[in-house]
């Protein structure tokens, strides 16, 4: 049946259950969201009504129930002559079981309308016992470099749910655009969400797209996205980048920048890529401004975790700024690294007082880690190892392994080649828990995350191409109990992917085919930044 990600235990029976016009859904307490989802997706694909019912009808029943004896995200799915029984330890477990049910019905169950009358929909007799390895199974989508309209985000959430991924890291702000409405600071979107032009390709490319690019999500858009994700048991973790990667905010409100060093009133929203020297000023005004931003965000995002970035913050302006140097002296700090730590610690305390937890990129380790902070380890494993050994929670997302903006193959046909070659097999053999950690330290690894930075992904189709099929392999790494990387059965995964490609086809995913990019997926002549050789295991 090509189940992806692979379940823990599957026992196939002899025979099959036929869904008919009289098949209904009996939804126990806490499972109505899943029943609604099944009715909308399977009902659309099959043409069956799947009405609510309390007991078995003439064509059997799909029973959904919570069984507290199971772990929260675990599920047990059983298909017999009487119908389907899905039990989950909590509503999330029931939903993941329903995702497996959809896979068992075949790729056409992923279509939005029946292909024709007379189709018989069958499920093989089977028992599936399953549970995830990690509780953080995430994907980061950067909508700052290239904006993805709301409908594209909702579609993307469906793709995550189909792969049992449960964290959507929403990268909402950067130098190239501010993407979320903040009502008390309207210029963040009036000015900060649009740039005049865009670099096409790597920052060394001579090519430009000479038209404005931008967009933002209203607060009602965000509420809709969060509710849509919640119904699919996906947590939305927003990221507001600070103190670096902030030129869009400074373009909107110049007083946020280091105006004693440069003329911040002349800064536009940035139109190219790379590490930007224009960072936030370490002033009380800046702190109050971002507290105002976070106050509105906390009303929009119920997530326990709030991501504050903290990465790639050049210190040159602070070294030249009398204001920054006075702040270092006033606080008794050693240097500019500790000044960045002061920034992060301030918001760690501020968020903790409101029942939230700060998570940031591994640069937040520089100058001392904020006491309650969690670390997204992106520059390799090292930051995550350091944090876990110090008792801090970690999300493993090393760029050398699971940055899906990196190229998928060598050769000139690969569109806008960035970074190391990371094939489908490379991603499948990624191991989130490094061997340097003891068993107790490894418990601090909350899970893992694949990241999609969109500098060279100008459309949803380009995001599809970079994400898939590698995100399918990543989902198995995050969900399934796999052996050590070298012992993993990649040939079996490839066999299951032959079925899964047909699911992706039915969903309209513009993935990279196994044989290489199709003609319209290529970008001939657009300069990238390929790095040769195997990535360092750091």
Short mmCIF file of C-alpha atoms in Angstrom, two decimals:
data_model
loop_
_atom_site.label_atom_id
_atom_site.label_comp_id
_atom_site.label_asym_id
_atom_site.label_seq_id
_atom_site.Cartn_x
_atom_site.Cartn_y
_atom_site.Cartn_z
CA UNK A 1 0.00 0.00 0.00
CA UNK A 2 3.03 2.29 0.10
CA UNK A 3 2.35 3.88 3.50
CA UNK A 4 4.45 7.02 4.11
CA UNK A 5 5.63 7.60 6.79
CA UNK A 6 6.03 3.94 7.68
CA UNK A 7 3.91 2.80 10.65
CA UNK A 8 5.41 0.91 13.58
CA UNK A 9 3.36 -2.26 13.14
CA UNK A 10 1.08 -3.44 10.33
CA UNK A 11 -0.77 -6.77 10.26
CA UNK A 12 -2.55 -7.46 6.99
CA UNK A 13 -5.66 -9.64 6.91
CA UNK A 14 -7.42 -11.51 4.15
CA UNK A 15 -10.35 -9.69 2.61
CA UNK A 16 -11.57 -6.14 2.26
CA UNK A 17 -14.24 -3.77 3.51
CA UNK A 18 -16.32 -1.93 0.90
CA UNK A 19 -17.44 1.63 1.54
CA UNK A 20 -20.97 2.23 0.31
CA UNK A 21 -23.73 4.82 0.32
CA UNK A 22 -24.78 3.57 3.76
CA UNK A 23 -21.31 3.89 5.33
CA UNK A 24 -21.31 6.55 8.02
CA UNK A 25 -18.98 8.04 10.58
CA UNK A 26 -19.54 7.54 14.31
CA UNK A 27 -17.53 10.30 15.98
CA UNK A 28 -16.79 9.91 19.67
CA UNK A 29 -16.10 12.79 22.00
CA UNK A 30 -13.15 14.88 20.86
CA UNK A 31 -13.11 13.52 17.31
CA UNK A 32 -15.58 15.77 15.50
CA UNK A 33 -12.85 17.78 13.75
CA UNK A 34 -11.48 14.56 12.28
CA UNK A 35 -14.98 13.43 11.27
CA UNK A 36 -15.53 16.77 9.55
CA UNK A 37 -12.19 16.46 7.77
CA UNK A 38 -12.93 12.90 6.61
CA UNK A 39 -16.34 13.92 5.34
CA UNK A 40 -14.86 16.85 3.42
CA UNK A 41 -11.88 15.02 1.89
CA UNK A 42 -13.07 11.44 1.41
CA UNK A 43 -16.60 12.60 0.67
CA UNK A 44 -15.31 14.85 -2.11
CA UNK A 45 -13.06 12.18 -3.61
CA UNK A 46 -15.50 9.26 -3.40
CA UNK A 47 -18.86 10.99 -3.79
CA UNK A 48 -20.08 9.22 -0.64
CA UNK A 49 -21.96 11.24 1.99
CA UNK A 50 -20.42 9.50 5.02
CA UNK A 51 -23.19 10.84 7.28
CA UNK A 52 -22.98 10.97 11.09
CA UNK A 53 -24.34 7.83 12.75
CA UNK A 54 -24.26 6.26 16.17
CA UNK A 55 -24.07 2.62 15.19
CA UNK A 56 -23.26 0.49 12.18
CA UNK A 57 -25.40 1.10 9.10
CA UNK A 58 -26.11 -1.28 6.25
CA UNK A 59 -22.66 -0.63 4.78
CA UNK A 60 -20.70 -0.53 8.02
CA UNK A 61 -19.27 2.40 9.90
CA UNK A 62 -16.06 4.34 10.45
CA UNK A 63 -15.72 4.70 14.24
CA UNK A 64 -13.55 7.44 15.70
CA UNK A 65 -12.76 7.41 19.40
CA UNK A 66 -10.24 8.52 22.01
CA UNK A 67 -8.55 5.78 24.02
CA UNK A 68 -6.58 7.27 26.96
CA UNK A 69 -4.58 4.04 27.23
CA UNK A 70 -2.65 5.15 24.13
CA UNK A 71 -0.08 7.94 23.96
CA UNK A 72 -1.56 11.25 22.80
CA UNK A 73 -0.44 11.03 19.15
CA UNK A 74 -0.55 7.23 18.93
CA UNK A 75 -3.35 5.46 17.11
CA UNK A 76 -4.69 2.00 16.38
CA UNK A 77 -6.52 1.49 13.08
CA UNK A 78 -8.46 -1.70 12.42
CA UNK A 79 -10.36 -2.62 9.26
CA UNK A 80 -12.67 -5.65 9.50
CA UNK A 81 -15.91 -6.84 7.94
CA UNK A 82 -17.78 -4.55 10.38
CA UNK A 83 -16.01 -1.42 9.19
CA UNK A 84 -13.19 0.78 10.40
CA UNK A 85 -12.19 1.54 13.98
CA UNK A 86 -9.68 4.33 14.67
CA UNK A 87 -8.64 4.89 18.27
CA UNK A 88 -6.18 7.58 19.29
CA UNK A 89 -4.69 8.50 22.63
CA UNK A 90 -6.01 12.03 22.06
CA UNK A 91 -7.80 13.78 19.18
CA UNK A 92 -4.45 14.23 17.40
CA UNK A 93 -3.87 10.48 17.37
CA UNK A 94 -7.31 9.91 15.85
CA UNK A 95 -6.47 12.41 13.11
CA UNK A 96 -3.17 10.71 12.25
CA UNK A 97 -5.05 7.43 12.03
CA UNK A 98 -7.50 9.06 9.61
CA UNK A 99 -4.54 10.12 7.46
CA UNK A 100 -3.47 6.48 7.25
CA UNK A 101 -7.03 5.50 6.35
CA UNK A 102 -6.90 7.91 3.42
CA UNK A 103 -3.65 6.35 2.21
CA UNK A 104 -5.20 2.87 2.39
CA UNK A 105 -7.98 3.96 0.02
CA UNK A 106 -5.48 4.64 -2.75
CA UNK A 107 -4.15 7.75 -4.53
CA UNK A 108 -7.55 8.71 -5.98
CA UNK A 109 -8.72 9.42 -2.43
CA UNK A 110 -6.55 12.56 -2.67
CA UNK A 111 -8.60 14.06 -5.50
CA UNK A 112 -11.21 16.77 -4.99
CA UNK A 113 -14.00 15.09 -6.98
CA UNK A 114 -14.84 11.54 -8.09
CA UNK A 115 -13.34 10.45 -11.39
CA UNK A 116 -16.61 8.88 -12.46
CA UNK A 117 -19.64 6.86 -11.34
CA UNK A 118 -19.46 3.21 -10.38
CA UNK A 119 -16.11 3.29 -8.56
CA UNK A 120 -15.96 0.73 -5.75
CA UNK A 121 -13.95 1.97 -2.76
CA UNK A 122 -12.35 -0.79 -0.71
CA UNK A 123 -10.09 -1.00 2.32
CA UNK A 124 -7.94 -4.09 2.97
CA UNK A 125 -8.43 -5.85 6.26
CA UNK A 126 -5.57 -4.59 8.37
CA UNK A 127 -4.52 -3.58 11.86
CA UNK A 128 -2.07 -0.68 12.22
CA UNK A 129 -0.46 0.23 15.55
CA UNK A 130 1.47 3.42 15.23
CA UNK A 131 2.99 6.35 17.16
CA UNK A 132 5.51 9.09 16.35
CA UNK A 133 9.16 9.06 17.37
CA UNK A 134 9.33 12.85 17.94
CA UNK A 135 6.78 15.33 19.26
CA UNK A 136 8.20 18.21 17.17
CA UNK A 137 7.91 17.25 13.49
CA UNK A 138 8.27 20.57 11.79
CA UNK A 139 8.66 22.46 8.57
CA UNK A 140 9.70 26.10 8.31
CA UNK A 141 8.36 28.18 5.44
CA UNK A 142 9.93 31.56 4.71
CA UNK A 143 7.25 33.91 3.33
CA UNK A 144 9.39 37.04 3.70
CA UNK A 145 11.78 36.53 0.79
CA UNK A 146 8.89 35.50 -1.47
CA UNK A 147 5.36 35.98 -0.22
CA UNK A 148 2.96 33.03 -0.38
CA UNK A 149 -0.71 34.12 -0.47
CA UNK A 150 -3.05 32.72 2.16
CA UNK A 151 -4.56 30.02 -0.07
CA UNK A 152 -1.07 28.67 -0.73
CA UNK A 153 -0.36 28.51 3.01
CA UNK A 154 -3.59 26.60 3.64
CA UNK A 155 -2.68 24.15 0.87
CA UNK A 156 0.76 23.76 2.39
CA UNK A 157 -0.77 22.92 5.77
CA UNK A 158 -2.75 20.15 4.08
CA UNK A 159 0.49 18.78 2.64
CA UNK A 160 2.09 18.79 6.10
CA UNK A 161 -0.94 17.03 7.60
CA UNK A 162 -0.84 14.39 4.87
CA UNK A 163 2.69 13.56 6.05
CA UNK A 164 1.87 13.62 9.80
CA UNK A 165 4.00 16.73 10.36
CA UNK A 166 2.68 18.76 13.27
CA UNK A 167 4.65 22.03 13.53
CA UNK A 168 4.47 24.86 11.00
CA UNK A 169 7.26 27.36 11.65
CA UNK A 170 5.96 30.54 9.98
CA UNK A 171 8.87 32.87 9.11
CA UNK A 172 6.95 36.14 8.90
CA UNK A 173 9.56 38.91 8.96
CA UNK A 174 12.97 39.59 7.46
CA UNK A 175 14.95 42.28 5.66
CA UNK A 176 12.96 41.69 2.47
CA UNK A 177 9.44 42.00 3.86
CA UNK A 178 7.18 42.18 6.92
CA UNK A 179 4.22 39.85 6.40
CA UNK A 180 1.84 40.16 9.39
CA UNK A 181 -0.53 43.03 10.19
CA UNK A 182 0.25 44.80 13.48
CA UNK A 183 -2.53 47.29 14.05
CA UNK A 184 -0.67 49.63 16.36
CA UNK A 185 2.19 49.87 13.85
CA UNK A 186 0.47 50.14 10.43
CA UNK A 187 3.63 51.17 8.55
CA UNK A 188 5.08 47.68 9.10
CA UNK A 189 2.76 46.50 6.33
CA UNK A 190 2.05 49.77 4.52
CA UNK A 191 5.79 50.28 3.93
CA UNK A 192 7.54 47.15 5.16
CA UNK A 193 5.63 44.51 3.17
CA UNK A 194 6.68 45.75 -0.30
CA UNK A 195 10.02 46.02 -2.05
CA UNK A 196 10.64 47.81 -5.33
CA UNK A 197 12.39 44.93 -7.10
CA UNK A 198 13.88 41.50 -6.39
CA UNK A 199 17.20 39.83 -7.10
CA UNK A 200 16.65 36.82 -9.40
CA UNK A 201 18.96 34.00 -8.37
CA UNK A 202 21.83 34.12 -5.89
CA UNK A 203 22.90 37.56 -4.65
CA UNK A 204 25.87 37.44 -7.09
CA UNK A 205 23.45 37.08 -10.02
CA UNK A 206 23.25 40.08 -12.38
CA UNK A 207 19.53 39.42 -12.93
CA UNK A 208 16.68 41.42 -11.38
CA UNK A 209 12.91 41.16 -11.45
CA UNK A 210 12.09 44.82 -11.90
CA UNK A 211 8.63 44.94 -10.43
CA UNK A 212 7.35 45.42 -6.88
CA UNK A 213 6.94 42.29 -4.80
CA UNK A 214 5.11 41.87 -1.53
CA UNK A 215 1.99 41.17 0.41
CA UNK A 216 0.97 40.45 3.98
CA UNK A 217 -1.56 38.54 6.05
CA UNK A 218 -4.26 40.47 7.85
CA UNK A 219 -4.97 39.47 11.41
CA UNK A 220 -8.11 37.72 10.22
CA UNK A 221 -5.99 35.82 7.67
CA UNK A 222 -3.73 34.70 10.51
CA UNK A 223 -6.72 33.61 12.62
CA UNK A 224 -7.97 31.55 9.68
CA UNK A 225 -4.56 29.97 9.08
CA UNK A 226 -4.17 29.12 12.78
CA UNK A 227 -7.70 27.65 12.99
CA UNK A 228 -7.13 25.63 9.81
CA UNK A 229 -3.88 24.27 11.23
CA UNK A 230 -5.47 23.55 14.62
CA UNK A 231 -8.18 21.42 12.99
CA UNK A 232 -5.30 19.40 11.48
CA UNK A 233 -3.42 19.21 14.80
CA UNK A 234 -0.61 21.42 13.55
CA UNK A 235 0.90 24.06 15.84
CA UNK A 236 1.79 27.33 14.11
CA UNK A 237 4.98 28.82 15.55
CA UNK A 238 5.42 32.43 14.36
CA UNK A 239 8.85 33.94 13.87
CA UNK A 240 9.57 37.64 14.29
CA UNK A 241 13.27 38.10 13.57
CA UNK A 242 15.36 40.30 15.88
CA UNK A 243 17.80 41.97 16.40
CA UNK A 244 19.17 41.15 12.92
CA UNK A 245 17.28 40.56 9.67
CA UNK A 246 15.22 43.65 10.46
CA UNK A 247 15.66 46.12 7.58
CA UNK A 248 11.99 45.92 6.54
CA UNK A 249 10.96 47.04 10.03
CA UNK A 250 13.61 49.80 10.05
CA UNK A 251 12.43 50.97 6.61
CA UNK A 252 8.95 51.40 8.12
CA UNK A 253 10.11 52.92 11.43
CA UNK A 254 13.64 54.37 11.03
CA UNK A 255 13.97 55.08 14.76
CA UNK A 256 14.35 51.30 15.28
CA UNK A 257 17.75 51.34 13.58
CA UNK A 258 21.14 52.67 14.59
CA UNK A 259 20.48 56.22 13.46
CA UNK A 260 23.61 57.50 15.21
CA UNK A 261 25.67 55.45 12.73
CA UNK A 262 23.74 55.64 9.44
CA UNK A 263 20.83 57.57 7.94
CA UNK A 264 18.10 55.04 8.66
CA UNK A 265 15.48 57.24 6.95
CA UNK A 266 17.11 56.36 3.62
CA UNK A 267 16.82 52.58 4.02
CA UNK A 268 14.30 50.79 1.79
CA UNK A 269 12.94 47.30 2.19
CA UNK A 270 15.91 45.22 1.04
CA UNK A 271 15.80 43.84 -2.50
CA UNK A 272 18.66 41.33 -2.43
CA UNK A 273 19.83 38.39 -0.33
CA UNK A 274 22.46 37.66 2.28
CA UNK A 275 23.36 38.93 5.75
CA UNK A 276 22.25 42.54 6.19
CA UNK A 277 24.36 44.97 8.28
CA UNK A 278 21.35 47.07 9.34
CA UNK A 279 20.24 45.74 12.73
CA UNK A 280 18.02 47.02 15.52
CA UNK A 281 19.26 49.64 17.97
CA UNK A 282 19.53 48.37 21.58
CA UNK A 283 17.24 51.05 22.98
CA UNK A 284 14.26 51.03 25.32
CA UNK A 285 12.18 52.35 22.42
CA UNK A 286 13.05 49.25 20.37
CA UNK A 287 12.14 46.95 23.27
CA UNK A 288 8.78 48.67 23.80
CA UNK A 289 8.07 48.57 20.05
CA UNK A 290 8.62 44.81 19.79
CA UNK A 291 6.73 44.17 23.01
CA UNK A 292 3.81 45.85 21.24
CA UNK A 293 4.32 43.55 18.25
CA UNK A 294 4.40 40.45 20.46
CA UNK A 295 1.33 41.56 22.42
CA UNK A 296 -0.72 41.42 19.23
CA UNK A 297 0.94 38.19 18.10
CA UNK A 298 0.11 36.38 21.34
CA UNK A 299 -3.56 37.11 20.69
CA UNK A 300 -3.24 35.55 17.23
CA UNK A 301 -1.01 32.53 17.89
CA UNK A 302 -1.84 30.14 20.77
CA UNK A 303 1.44 28.25 20.27
CA UNK A 304 3.50 27.70 23.41
CA UNK A 305 6.64 28.57 21.41
CA UNK A 306 7.37 31.97 19.85
CA UNK A 307 10.42 32.17 17.58
CA UNK A 308 12.49 35.36 17.79
CA UNK A 309 15.15 34.55 15.19
CA UNK A 310 18.38 35.78 16.77
CA UNK A 311 20.53 34.66 13.84
CA UNK A 312 23.05 36.41 11.62
CA UNK A 313 23.23 39.69 13.53
CA UNK A 314 26.36 41.60 12.47
CA UNK A 315 27.77 43.70 15.30
CA UNK A 316 29.56 46.38 13.22
CA UNK A 317 26.95 49.09 13.75
CA UNK A 318 26.83 48.42 17.48
CA UNK A 319 30.63 48.75 17.64
CA UNK A 320 30.37 52.18 16.00
CA UNK A 321 27.24 53.34 17.85
CA UNK A 322 27.69 55.57 20.93
CA UNK A 323 24.17 54.52 21.98
CA UNK A 324 25.02 50.82 21.79
CA UNK A 325 28.36 51.30 23.57
CA UNK A 326 26.65 53.27 26.35
CA UNK A 327 24.11 50.46 26.75
CA UNK A 328 26.93 47.88 27.01
CA UNK A 329 28.61 49.96 29.71
CA UNK A 330 25.33 50.64 31.55
CA UNK A 331 24.48 46.93 31.68
CA UNK A 332 28.01 45.86 32.58
CA UNK A 333 28.32 43.65 29.51
CA UNK A 334 31.58 42.35 28.12
CA UNK A 335 30.96 42.94 24.43
CA UNK A 336 28.46 43.08 21.56
CA UNK A 337 27.81 39.33 21.74
CA UNK A 338 26.53 39.82 25.28
CA UNK A 339 24.44 42.74 24.02
CA UNK A 340 22.70 40.38 21.61
CA UNK A 341 22.18 37.96 24.50
CA UNK A 342 20.65 40.84 26.49
CA UNK A 343 18.15 41.38 23.65
CA UNK A 344 17.17 37.71 23.62
CA UNK A 345 17.04 37.40 27.41
CA UNK A 346 14.71 40.38 27.60
CA UNK A 347 12.15 38.70 25.36
CA UNK A 348 12.70 35.31 26.99
CA UNK A 349 11.64 36.86 30.30
CA UNK A 350 8.82 38.84 28.69
CA UNK A 351 7.38 35.77 26.98
CA UNK A 352 7.84 33.54 30.04
CA UNK A 353 5.83 35.98 32.14
CA UNK A 354 2.98 35.44 29.68
CA UNK A 355 3.16 31.66 29.68
CA UNK A 356 5.08 31.29 26.44
CA UNK A 357 8.51 29.93 25.56
CA UNK A 358 11.15 31.56 23.40
CA UNK A 359 12.86 29.55 20.68
CA UNK A 360 15.63 30.97 18.50
CA UNK A 361 18.34 30.01 16.03
CA UNK A 362 21.52 28.70 17.59
CA UNK A 363 23.23 32.13 17.57
CA UNK A 364 21.25 32.84 20.74
CA UNK A 365 23.91 30.71 22.45
CA UNK A 366 26.44 33.50 21.84
CA UNK A 367 26.98 35.64 24.90
CA UNK A 368 25.03 33.25 27.12
CA UNK A 369 21.77 31.40 26.55
CA UNK A 370 18.56 32.77 27.99
CA UNK A 371 17.45 30.49 30.86
CA UNK A 372 14.18 29.18 29.42
CA UNK A 373 15.05 29.36 25.73
CA UNK A 374 14.95 26.49 23.27
CA UNK A 375 17.37 26.31 20.34
CA UNK A 376 16.78 25.66 16.64
CA UNK A 377 20.16 24.15 15.73
CA UNK A 378 20.73 25.22 12.11
CA UNK A 379 24.47 25.72 11.60
CA UNK A 380 25.02 22.02 12.22
CA UNK A 381 24.60 19.73 15.21
CA UNK A 382 27.07 21.61 17.44
CA UNK A 383 24.71 24.28 18.75
CA UNK A 384 22.08 21.66 19.56
CA UNK A 385 24.62 19.47 21.32
CA UNK A 386 25.85 22.41 23.41
CA UNK A 387 22.30 23.40 24.30
CA UNK A 388 21.13 19.86 25.16
CA UNK A 389 24.18 19.24 27.35
CA UNK A 390 23.31 22.46 29.21
CA UNK A 391 19.76 21.21 29.78
CA UNK A 392 18.00 23.24 27.07
CA UNK A 393 15.45 21.87 24.62
CA UNK A 394 16.52 21.60 20.99
CA UNK A 395 14.97 21.31 17.54
CA UNK A 396 17.49 19.75 15.15
CA UNK A 397 17.46 21.38 11.71
CA UNK A 398 21.10 21.43 10.49
CA UNK A 399 21.45 23.25 7.18
CA UNK A 400 23.86 20.63 5.83
CA UNK A 401 21.15 17.97 6.11
CA UNK A 402 17.62 19.37 5.99
CA UNK A 403 17.70 22.81 4.37
CA UNK A 404 15.49 21.93 1.44
CA UNK A 405 16.49 25.03 -0.51
CA UNK A 406 19.76 23.14 -1.13
CA UNK A 407 19.98 21.44 -4.52
CA UNK A 408 18.75 17.89 -5.04
CA UNK A 409 21.31 16.71 -7.59
CA UNK A 410 24.48 17.87 -9.35
CA UNK A 411 24.32 19.09 -12.92
CA UNK A 412 23.27 22.15 -14.87
CA UNK A 413 19.59 21.17 -15.08
CA UNK A 414 19.03 21.64 -11.34
CA UNK A 415 17.25 25.00 -11.03
CA UNK A 416 19.18 27.81 -9.27
CA UNK A 417 21.57 25.39 -7.52
CA UNK A 418 22.12 26.39 -3.89
CA UNK A 419 24.39 24.68 -1.36
CA UNK A 420 25.25 21.02 -1.05
CA UNK A 421 23.65 18.20 -3.00
CA UNK A 422 21.01 16.70 -0.71
CA UNK A 423 19.32 13.83 -2.49
CA UNK A 424 16.16 12.03 -1.45
CA UNK A 425 18.36 9.28 0.01
CA UNK A 426 20.50 11.79 1.90
CA UNK A 427 17.41 13.20 3.63
CA UNK A 428 16.12 9.68 4.34
CA UNK A 429 19.39 8.85 6.13
CA UNK A 430 19.38 12.02 8.25
CA UNK A 431 19.53 11.29 11.99
CA UNK A 432 18.26 14.06 14.29
CA UNK A 433 19.86 12.77 17.52
CA UNK A 434 23.67 12.97 17.42
CA UNK A 435 25.64 10.17 19.09
CA UNK A 436 27.50 12.66 21.31
CA UNK A 437 24.42 12.98 23.53
CA UNK A 438 23.75 10.69 26.46
CA UNK A 439 20.29 9.18 26.85
CA UNK A 440 19.31 11.88 29.35
CA UNK A 441 20.69 14.66 27.15
CA UNK A 442 18.92 13.24 24.08
CA UNK A 443 15.59 13.75 25.82
CA UNK A 444 16.10 17.47 25.23
CA UNK A 445 15.83 16.91 21.48
CA UNK A 446 12.17 17.85 21.02
CA UNK A 447 12.37 16.73 17.43
CA UNK A 448 13.41 17.89 14.03
CA UNK A 449 12.50 20.35 11.32
CA UNK A 450 13.11 20.83 7.60
CA UNK A 451 13.55 24.43 6.47
CA UNK A 452 12.55 26.12 3.22
CA UNK A 453 14.20 29.50 2.65
CA UNK A 454 12.63 31.07 -0.41
CA UNK A 455 15.23 33.46 -1.87
CA UNK A 456 15.22 31.40 -5.09
CA UNK A 457 11.65 30.08 -4.76
CA UNK A 458 9.53 32.73 -6.42
CA UNK A 459 6.31 30.70 -6.55
CA UNK A 460 4.39 27.86 -4.92
CA UNK A 461 5.56 25.61 -7.76
CA UNK A 462 9.20 26.29 -6.88
CA UNK A 463 8.45 25.57 -3.21
CA UNK A 464 6.84 22.29 -4.27
CA UNK A 465 9.89 21.36 -6.34
CA UNK A 466 12.36 22.01 -3.52
CA UNK A 467 10.21 20.42 -0.82
CA UNK A 468 9.04 17.25 -2.53
CA UNK A 469 9.71 14.40 -2.53
CA UNK A 470 12.36 15.14 0.11
CA UNK A 471 9.76 16.30 2.64
CA UNK A 472 8.13 12.88 2.30
CA UNK A 473 11.43 11.26 3.29
CA UNK A 474 11.87 13.75 6.11
CA UNK A 475 8.40 12.93 7.45
CA UNK A 476 9.47 9.31 7.88
CA UNK A 477 12.64 10.40 9.70
CA UNK A 478 10.53 12.52 12.05
CA UNK A 479 7.70 10.02 12.59
CA UNK A 480 9.00 6.47 12.24
CA UNK A 481 11.27 4.37 14.42
CA UNK A 482 14.08 3.83 11.91
CA UNK A 483 17.36 1.95 12.32
CA UNK A 484 20.73 3.71 12.17
CA UNK A 485 21.18 5.76 8.99
CA UNK A 486 23.33 3.25 7.09
CA UNK A 487 20.98 0.39 7.98
CA UNK A 488 17.85 2.10 6.67
CA UNK A 489 16.10 0.32 3.82
CA UNK A 490 16.05 3.08 1.24
CA UNK A 491 15.08 0.62 -1.51
CA UNK A 492 11.88 -0.16 0.40
CA UNK A 493 11.20 3.55 0.82
CA UNK A 494 11.65 4.05 -2.93
CA UNK A 495 9.17 1.24 -3.59
CA UNK A 496 6.61 2.88 -1.32
CA UNK A 497 7.28 6.22 -3.01
CA UNK A 498 6.09 4.81 -6.35
CA UNK A 499 2.60 4.83 -4.82
CA UNK A 500 3.18 8.06 -2.91
CA UNK A 501 4.13 9.93 -6.10
CA UNK A 502 0.62 9.18 -7.35
CA UNK A 503 -0.80 10.73 -4.16
CA UNK A 504 1.31 13.82 -4.77
CA UNK A 505 0.08 13.89 -8.37
CA UNK A 506 -3.53 13.80 -7.17
CA UNK A 507 -2.76 16.67 -4.78
CA UNK A 508 -1.25 18.71 -7.60
CA UNK A 509 2.24 18.85 -6.12
CA UNK A 510 4.89 19.99 -8.63
CA UNK A 511 7.57 17.71 -7.14
CA UNK A 512 10.96 16.88 -8.61
CA UNK A 513 10.58 13.63 -10.59
CA UNK A 514 13.09 10.86 -9.83
CA UNK A 515 14.60 11.29 -13.29
CA UNK A 516 15.31 15.00 -12.86
CA UNK A 517 13.54 18.30 -13.46
CA UNK A 518 10.96 18.66 -16.19
CA UNK A 519 11.59 21.40 -18.78
CA UNK A 520 9.41 23.99 -17.03
CA UNK A 521 11.05 23.29 -13.68
CA UNK A 522 14.49 24.38 -14.89
CA UNK A 523 15.95 27.89 -14.63
CA UNK A 524 18.74 27.95 -17.23
CA UNK A 525 21.20 30.78 -16.86
CA UNK A 526 20.12 31.82 -13.35
CA UNK A 527 23.14 31.92 -11.09
CA UNK A 528 23.08 29.86 -7.90
CA UNK A 529 25.69 29.07 -5.25
CA UNK A 530 26.53 25.36 -5.45
CA UNK A 531 28.94 23.92 -2.90
CA UNK A 532 30.83 20.84 -4.01
CA UNK A 533 31.56 17.76 -1.95
CA UNK A 534 29.85 16.17 1.01
CA UNK A 535 28.54 18.53 3.68
CA UNK A 536 30.54 18.68 6.91
CA UNK A 537 29.05 16.81 9.84
CA UNK A 538 29.50 19.62 12.37
#
